[in-house]
């Protein structure tokens, strides 16, 4: 049986962008915060975990999250999300690989947990609606990864069964959630290796110019 698949679903932050953690650490340096302050306050503290999950599901606004995070970190809340991720840049290897996949007839979708769309828009300038076949931003569906229903919604919009799709994310738990539904999972840790793995799974050289 051929390993060739016809659908590719990509996370956004940390896949189509440079890694998230260095951007967060750079923010901490700029703000004079201890190393790891953001992760401790927002991803380990139970209330921080809850409000971040609510943000991803569209239950709270980015402005509300900024105000909460500003209090937790003792920094100004104004534009905080944008300041935290201000160092993120496009990841050309994976953006180019996605374009190569589409040229080869592979359907390419985006599945991203939202950080809110206003006042700062993580996706601004990436032309997602133009460059990808399907774009699923979690807050617009009132769900977040790893909710199986959000993966199912994405597959429905892709018009493909799980077994024909590959899912790429920089968060291993989300890759595992996709695999449990039958998608092939790729944990993005190094863009060059990810492109090589996708090329093998799709039967297309995605590194070719």
mmCIF file of C-alpha atoms in Angstrom:
data_model
loop_
_atom_site.group_PDB
_atom_site.id
_atom_site.type_symbol
_atom_site.label_atom_id
_atom_site.label_comp_id
_atom_site.label_asym_id
_atom_site.label_seq_id
_atom_site.Cartn_x
_atom_site.Cartn_y
_atom_site.Cartn_z
ATOM 1 C CA UNK A 1 0.000 0.000 0.000
ATOM 2 C CA UNK A 2 1.356 3.433 -0.899
ATOM 3 C CA UNK A 3 2.319 5.875 1.834
ATOM 4 C CA UNK A 4 1.306 8.758 -0.391
ATOM 5 C CA UNK A 5 -1.232 11.069 1.178
ATOM 6 C CA UNK A 6 -3.241 13.872 -0.360
ATOM 7 C CA UNK A 7 -3.725 16.277 2.562
ATOM 8 C CA UNK A 8 -1.352 18.280 4.747
ATOM 9 C CA UNK A 9 -2.530 20.190 7.834
ATOM 10 C CA UNK A 10 -0.110 22.610 9.456
ATOM 11 C CA UNK A 11 -0.078 24.377 12.778
ATOM 12 C CA UNK A 12 0.834 28.045 12.446
ATOM 13 C CA UNK A 13 2.892 29.425 15.360
ATOM 14 C CA UNK A 14 6.138 27.469 15.637
ATOM 15 C CA UNK A 15 5.608 25.781 12.260
ATOM 16 C CA UNK A 16 5.033 28.508 9.685
ATOM 17 C CA UNK A 17 6.811 30.893 12.051
ATOM 18 C CA UNK A 18 10.101 30.695 13.882
ATOM 19 C CA UNK A 19 9.913 28.913 17.292
ATOM 20 C CA UNK A 20 7.783 30.432 20.026
ATOM 21 C CA UNK A 21 10.051 29.880 23.026
ATOM 22 C CA UNK A 22 12.986 32.055 21.876
ATOM 23 C CA UNK A 23 10.552 34.891 21.198
ATOM 24 C CA UNK A 24 9.089 34.570 24.697
ATOM 25 C CA UNK A 25 12.536 34.466 26.296
ATOM 26 C CA UNK A 26 13.590 37.557 24.344
ATOM 27 C CA UNK A 27 10.480 39.353 25.634
ATOM 28 C CA UNK A 28 11.439 38.431 29.201
ATOM 29 C CA UNK A 29 14.883 39.931 28.687
ATOM 30 C CA UNK A 30 13.421 43.143 27.246
ATOM 31 C CA UNK A 31 11.015 43.476 30.168
ATOM 32 C CA UNK A 32 13.610 42.604 32.816
ATOM 33 C CA UNK A 33 11.709 39.477 33.875
ATOM 34 C CA UNK A 34 13.302 36.321 35.278
ATOM 35 C CA UNK A 35 13.892 33.606 32.685
ATOM 36 C CA UNK A 36 10.814 31.389 32.477
ATOM 37 C CA UNK A 37 8.483 33.937 34.100
ATOM 38 C CA UNK A 38 5.949 33.725 31.255
ATOM 39 C CA UNK A 39 5.809 29.952 31.200
ATOM 40 C CA UNK A 40 5.397 29.818 34.975
ATOM 41 C CA UNK A 41 2.681 32.476 35.128
ATOM 42 C CA UNK A 42 0.693 31.577 32.035
ATOM 43 C CA UNK A 43 1.254 27.899 31.263
ATOM 44 C CA UNK A 44 1.849 26.331 34.667
ATOM 45 C CA UNK A 45 -0.294 28.426 37.010
ATOM 46 C CA UNK A 46 -3.823 26.910 36.980
ATOM 47 C CA UNK A 47 -5.546 30.258 36.466
ATOM 48 C CA UNK A 48 -3.084 31.158 33.710
ATOM 49 C CA UNK A 49 -3.750 27.837 31.999
ATOM 50 C CA UNK A 50 -7.488 28.397 32.253
ATOM 51 C CA UNK A 51 -7.549 31.900 30.798
ATOM 52 C CA UNK A 52 -5.147 30.943 28.011
ATOM 53 C CA UNK A 53 -7.410 28.014 27.137
ATOM 54 C CA UNK A 54 -10.394 30.387 27.202
ATOM 55 C CA UNK A 55 -8.538 32.745 24.858
ATOM 56 C CA UNK A 56 -7.851 29.921 22.418
ATOM 57 C CA UNK A 57 -11.543 28.979 22.454
ATOM 58 C CA UNK A 58 -12.672 32.573 21.979
ATOM 59 C CA UNK A 59 -14.286 32.787 25.418
ATOM 60 C CA UNK A 60 -12.138 35.745 26.490
ATOM 61 C CA UNK A 61 -10.660 38.481 24.305
ATOM 62 C CA UNK A 62 -6.995 39.165 23.710
ATOM 63 C CA UNK A 63 -7.436 42.442 25.597
ATOM 64 C CA UNK A 64 -8.807 40.577 28.617
ATOM 65 C CA UNK A 65 -5.911 38.126 28.400
ATOM 66 C CA UNK A 66 -3.439 41.005 28.160
ATOM 67 C CA UNK A 67 -4.864 42.536 31.324
ATOM 68 C CA UNK A 68 -4.670 39.250 33.214
ATOM 69 C CA UNK A 69 -1.148 38.461 31.992
ATOM 70 C CA UNK A 70 0.013 41.995 32.732
ATOM 71 C CA UNK A 71 -1.078 41.582 36.342
ATOM 72 C CA UNK A 72 0.550 38.155 36.600
ATOM 73 C CA UNK A 73 3.846 39.406 35.183
ATOM 74 C CA UNK A 74 3.672 42.915 36.667
ATOM 75 C CA UNK A 75 4.206 44.515 33.250
ATOM 76 C CA UNK A 76 2.022 46.942 31.228
ATOM 77 C CA UNK A 77 -0.958 45.219 29.630
ATOM 78 C CA UNK A 78 -1.113 47.408 26.524
ATOM 79 C CA UNK A 79 -0.372 45.301 23.447
ATOM 80 C CA UNK A 80 1.104 42.573 25.632
ATOM 81 C CA UNK A 81 0.457 39.601 23.339
ATOM 82 C CA UNK A 82 2.129 41.396 20.455
ATOM 83 C CA UNK A 83 5.085 42.308 22.669
ATOM 84 C CA UNK A 84 5.518 38.731 23.846
ATOM 85 C CA UNK A 85 5.627 37.346 20.312
ATOM 86 C CA UNK A 86 7.152 40.373 18.630
ATOM 87 C CA UNK A 87 10.268 38.463 17.551
ATOM 88 C CA UNK A 88 8.373 35.803 15.579
ATOM 89 C CA UNK A 89 9.280 35.681 11.909
ATOM 90 C CA UNK A 90 8.102 33.573 8.947
ATOM 91 C CA UNK A 91 9.751 30.141 8.635
ATOM 92 C CA UNK A 92 10.660 30.024 4.929
ATOM 93 C CA UNK A 93 11.474 26.301 4.744
ATOM 94 C CA UNK A 94 7.984 25.250 5.768
ATOM 95 C CA UNK A 95 6.174 28.051 3.979
ATOM 96 C CA UNK A 96 7.974 27.074 0.772
ATOM 97 C CA UNK A 97 7.298 23.379 1.430
ATOM 98 C CA UNK A 98 3.580 24.073 1.818
ATOM 99 C CA UNK A 99 3.577 25.948 -1.488
ATOM 100 C CA UNK A 100 5.414 23.063 -3.171
ATOM 101 C CA UNK A 101 2.859 20.620 -1.793
ATOM 102 C CA UNK A 102 -0.004 22.650 -3.250
ATOM 103 C CA UNK A 103 1.718 22.824 -6.625
ATOM 104 C CA UNK A 104 1.912 19.028 -6.510
ATOM 105 C CA UNK A 105 -1.859 18.807 -6.033
ATOM 106 C CA UNK A 106 -1.842 18.216 -2.288
ATOM 107 C CA UNK A 107 -4.516 20.037 -0.311
ATOM 108 C CA UNK A 108 -2.912 22.151 2.443
ATOM 109 C CA UNK A 109 -4.746 23.470 5.482
ATOM 110 C CA UNK A 110 -3.931 25.476 8.605
ATOM 111 C CA UNK A 111 -5.123 24.463 12.079
ATOM 112 C CA UNK A 112 -4.058 26.967 14.724
ATOM 113 C CA UNK A 113 -4.924 27.640 18.333
ATOM 114 C CA UNK A 114 -5.755 31.332 18.440
ATOM 115 C CA UNK A 115 -4.065 33.976 20.573
ATOM 116 C CA UNK A 116 -6.847 36.394 19.703
ATOM 117 C CA UNK A 117 -7.074 38.420 16.522
ATOM 118 C CA UNK A 118 -7.292 41.924 17.980
ATOM 119 C CA UNK A 119 -5.665 44.260 18.850
ATOM 120 C CA UNK A 120 -2.676 42.194 17.647
ATOM 121 C CA UNK A 121 -3.093 39.703 14.809
ATOM 122 C CA UNK A 122 -0.541 36.879 14.771
ATOM 123 C CA UNK A 123 -1.548 35.971 11.220
ATOM 124 C CA UNK A 124 -1.218 39.442 9.707
ATOM 125 C CA UNK A 125 0.865 39.446 6.536
ATOM 126 C CA UNK A 126 0.863 35.685 5.991
ATOM 127 C CA UNK A 127 -1.990 35.694 3.433
ATOM 128 C CA UNK A 128 -3.462 32.503 4.853
ATOM 129 C CA UNK A 129 -6.734 32.676 2.948
ATOM 130 C CA UNK A 130 -4.856 33.105 -0.340
ATOM 131 C CA UNK A 131 -2.047 30.595 0.152
ATOM 132 C CA UNK A 132 -3.872 27.675 1.829
ATOM 133 C CA UNK A 133 -6.941 25.655 0.964
ATOM 134 C CA UNK A 134 -8.463 25.605 4.452
ATOM 135 C CA UNK A 135 -7.818 27.881 7.452
ATOM 136 C CA UNK A 136 -9.131 26.870 10.866
ATOM 137 C CA UNK A 137 -8.474 29.298 13.734
ATOM 138 C CA UNK A 138 -9.625 27.786 17.018
ATOM 139 C CA UNK A 139 -11.536 30.775 18.433
ATOM 140 C CA UNK A 140 -13.738 30.918 15.354
ATOM 141 C CA UNK A 141 -14.961 27.402 16.160
ATOM 142 C CA UNK A 142 -15.158 27.784 19.967
ATOM 143 C CA UNK A 143 -12.778 24.848 20.384
ATOM 144 C CA UNK A 144 -9.042 24.397 20.784
ATOM 145 C CA UNK A 145 -6.489 21.723 20.045
ATOM 146 C CA UNK A 146 -6.355 18.953 21.185
ATOM 147 C CA UNK A 147 -10.170 18.742 21.059
ATOM 148 C CA UNK A 148 -10.922 15.886 18.627
ATOM 149 C CA UNK A 149 -13.918 17.817 17.271
ATOM 150 C CA UNK A 150 -11.628 20.596 16.043
ATOM 151 C CA UNK A 151 -9.567 18.082 14.086
ATOM 152 C CA UNK A 152 -12.763 16.564 12.725
ATOM 153 C CA UNK A 153 -13.989 20.005 11.669
ATOM 154 C CA UNK A 154 -10.715 20.618 9.847
ATOM 155 C CA UNK A 155 -10.897 17.267 8.068
ATOM 156 C CA UNK A 156 -14.469 17.983 7.001
ATOM 157 C CA UNK A 157 -13.431 21.331 5.535
ATOM 158 C CA UNK A 158 -10.489 19.649 3.827
ATOM 159 C CA UNK A 159 -12.882 17.099 2.360
ATOM 160 C CA UNK A 160 -10.484 14.284 3.220
ATOM 161 C CA UNK A 161 -10.459 11.351 5.642
ATOM 162 C CA UNK A 162 -7.933 11.308 8.467
ATOM 163 C CA UNK A 163 -6.005 8.464 6.863
ATOM 164 C CA UNK A 164 -5.137 10.639 3.870
ATOM 165 C CA UNK A 165 -3.802 13.546 5.933
ATOM 166 C CA UNK A 166 -0.630 14.525 7.744
ATOM 167 C CA UNK A 167 -0.651 16.900 10.693
ATOM 168 C CA UNK A 168 2.379 18.981 11.704
ATOM 169 C CA UNK A 169 2.673 20.788 15.033
ATOM 170 C CA UNK A 170 5.453 21.961 17.342
ATOM 171 C CA UNK A 171 3.458 20.700 20.359
ATOM 172 C CA UNK A 172 3.879 16.956 20.716
ATOM 173 C CA UNK A 173 0.602 16.464 22.602
ATOM 174 C CA UNK A 174 -1.341 17.888 19.655
ATOM 175 C CA UNK A 175 0.494 15.611 17.248
ATOM 176 C CA UNK A 176 -0.448 12.649 19.428
ATOM 177 C CA UNK A 177 -4.088 13.772 19.491
ATOM 178 C CA UNK A 178 -4.105 13.860 15.686
ATOM 179 C CA UNK A 179 -2.524 10.424 15.462
ATOM 180 C CA UNK A 180 -5.247 9.004 17.697
ATOM 181 C CA UNK A 181 -7.749 10.086 15.045
ATOM 182 C CA UNK A 182 -5.821 8.362 12.271
ATOM 183 C CA UNK A 183 -3.765 11.221 10.862
ATOM 184 C CA UNK A 184 -0.045 10.781 10.330
ATOM 185 C CA UNK A 185 1.698 13.049 12.821
ATOM 186 C CA UNK A 186 4.927 14.998 12.474
ATOM 187 C CA UNK A 187 6.381 16.788 15.503
ATOM 188 C CA UNK A 188 8.177 19.840 14.150
ATOM 189 C CA UNK A 189 11.423 20.383 16.028
ATOM 190 C CA UNK A 190 13.726 21.193 13.124
ATOM 191 C CA UNK A 191 12.238 22.645 9.921
ATOM 192 C CA UNK A 192 14.756 20.971 7.622
ATOM 193 C CA UNK A 193 14.014 17.543 9.112
ATOM 194 C CA UNK A 194 10.280 18.220 8.998
ATOM 195 C CA UNK A 195 10.465 19.037 5.292
ATOM 196 C CA UNK A 196 12.427 15.832 4.666
ATOM 197 C CA UNK A 197 9.864 13.769 6.604
ATOM 198 C CA UNK A 198 6.951 15.365 4.767
ATOM 199 C CA UNK A 199 8.645 14.804 1.418
ATOM 200 C CA UNK A 200 8.887 11.103 2.212
ATOM 201 C CA UNK A 201 5.315 10.803 3.474
ATOM 202 C CA UNK A 202 3.839 12.725 0.545
ATOM 203 C CA UNK A 203 6.083 11.273 -2.143
ATOM 204 C CA UNK A 204 7.012 14.784 -3.300
ATOM 205 C CA UNK A 205 10.328 16.605 -2.928
ATOM 206 C CA UNK A 206 9.142 19.635 -0.980
ATOM 207 C CA UNK A 207 12.651 21.071 -0.732
ATOM 208 C CA UNK A 208 12.924 21.501 -4.507
ATOM 209 C CA UNK A 209 12.800 25.051 -5.763
#
